[in-house]
Short mmCIF file of C-alpha atoms in Angstrom, two decimals:
data_model
loop_
_atom_site.label_atom_id
_atom_site.label_comp_id
_atom_site.label_asym_id
_atom_site.label_seq_id
_atom_site.Cartn_x
_atom_site.Cartn_y
_atom_site.Cartn_z
CA UNK A 1 -1.50 11.92 -22.60
CA UNK A 2 -0.08 10.94 -19.22
CA UNK A 3 3.01 12.79 -18.09
CA UNK A 4 5.97 10.66 -16.90
CA UNK A 5 5.53 11.76 -13.27
CA UNK A 6 1.84 10.85 -13.05
CA UNK A 7 1.14 7.42 -11.53
CA UNK A 8 -1.18 5.27 -13.56
CA UNK A 9 -4.01 3.17 -12.18
CA UNK A 10 -1.87 0.02 -12.52
CA UNK A 11 0.97 1.63 -10.54
CA UNK A 12 -1.53 2.63 -7.84
CA UNK A 13 -2.82 -0.95 -7.61
CA UNK A 14 0.73 -2.30 -7.49
CA UNK A 15 1.65 0.13 -4.72
CA UNK A 16 -1.49 -0.83 -2.78
CA UNK A 17 -0.71 -4.55 -3.14
CA UNK A 18 2.87 -4.03 -1.95
CA UNK A 19 1.62 -2.03 1.03
CA UNK A 20 -0.91 -4.71 1.95
CA UNK A 21 1.73 -7.45 1.73
CA UNK A 22 4.34 -5.45 3.63
CA UNK A 23 1.87 -4.90 6.46
CA UNK A 24 0.03 -8.22 6.54
CA UNK A 25 2.99 -10.62 6.37
CA UNK A 26 4.90 -9.22 9.40
CA UNK A 27 1.63 -8.80 11.29
CA UNK A 28 0.68 -12.42 10.63
CA UNK A 29 4.08 -13.67 11.76
CA UNK A 30 4.02 -11.50 14.88
CA UNK A 31 0.53 -12.64 15.84
CA UNK A 32 1.48 -16.27 15.24
CA UNK A 33 4.57 -16.10 17.44
CA UNK A 34 2.87 -14.12 20.19
CA UNK A 35 -0.51 -15.77 20.37
CA UNK A 36 -0.50 -19.30 18.99
CA UNK A 37 0.38 -21.99 21.56
CA UNK A 38 2.80 -24.31 19.79
CA UNK A 39 5.75 -25.83 21.63
CA UNK A 40 4.72 -26.27 25.25
CA UNK A 41 3.45 -29.40 26.94
CA UNK A 42 -0.19 -29.74 25.91
CA UNK A 43 0.32 -26.59 23.78
CA UNK A 44 -0.33 -24.33 26.76
CA UNK A 45 1.92 -21.34 25.98
CA UNK A 46 2.80 -19.28 22.91
CA UNK A 47 6.01 -19.67 20.96
CA UNK A 48 7.46 -16.41 22.23
CA UNK A 49 6.75 -17.35 25.84
CA UNK A 50 8.30 -20.76 25.22
CA UNK A 51 11.46 -19.08 23.90
CA UNK A 52 11.70 -16.86 26.97
CA UNK A 53 11.31 -19.85 29.24
CA UNK A 54 13.82 -21.94 27.24
CA UNK A 55 16.50 -19.28 26.86
CA UNK A 56 17.14 -18.75 30.56
CA UNK A 57 20.12 -19.32 32.82
CA UNK A 58 18.66 -22.55 34.21
CA UNK A 59 18.70 -24.23 30.81
CA UNK A 60 22.35 -24.40 29.74
CA UNK A 61 21.52 -26.02 26.38
CA UNK A 62 19.74 -22.98 24.94
CA UNK A 63 21.00 -19.93 26.83
CA UNK A 64 23.04 -18.94 23.74
CA UNK A 65 19.74 -18.23 21.97
CA UNK A 66 19.73 -14.54 22.95
CA UNK A 67 22.98 -13.95 21.07
CA UNK A 68 21.25 -15.10 17.87
CA UNK A 69 18.76 -12.22 18.20
CA UNK A 70 21.59 -9.70 18.72
CA UNK A 71 23.69 -11.04 15.82
CA UNK A 72 20.72 -11.04 13.43
CA UNK A 73 19.89 -7.48 14.47
CA UNK A 74 23.50 -6.49 13.69
CA UNK A 75 23.35 -8.19 10.28
CA UNK A 76 20.14 -6.36 9.40
CA UNK A 77 21.59 -3.05 10.60
CA UNK A 78 24.73 -3.48 8.48
CA UNK A 79 22.81 -4.59 5.38
CA UNK A 80 20.06 -1.94 5.59
CA UNK A 81 21.78 0.85 3.61
CA UNK A 82 23.08 -1.43 0.82
CA UNK A 83 19.60 -2.95 0.50
CA UNK A 84 18.04 0.51 0.25
CA UNK A 85 20.54 1.46 -2.49
CA UNK A 86 19.48 -1.46 -4.71
CA UNK A 87 17.04 -0.61 -7.49
CA UNK A 88 13.50 -1.80 -6.84
CA UNK A 89 12.30 -4.25 -9.47
CA UNK A 90 8.84 -5.66 -9.09
CA UNK A 91 7.52 -8.97 -10.29
CA UNK A 92 4.33 -10.90 -9.68
CA UNK A 93 5.94 -14.31 -10.25
CA UNK A 94 6.09 -15.20 -6.55
CA UNK A 95 2.51 -14.28 -5.72
CA UNK A 96 1.46 -17.92 -6.17
CA UNK A 97 3.64 -18.75 -3.15
CA UNK A 98 2.00 -16.01 -1.09
CA UNK A 99 -1.42 -17.29 -2.13
CA UNK A 100 -0.48 -20.82 -1.17
#
């Protein structure tokens, strides 16, 4: 008989899947935004480089863009503890979206 504190094989697989997703999704997004040329003329520079070049003092249309980063960081900071206090409930219903 398995004691309540002993993880089962299914729990181990679930934990491994969550770890893989939690590592691979941010890594994929980071690599996309740092490496993939997307918005420049003839797609010559990466998205992150394009943002740095667009959000400068010479371009008055987009120089507010840096405040978005700061405000979003503040929102995440303020919501971090309440999010950690929420009970963790797992479900595999959205895995089709990840697979897509």
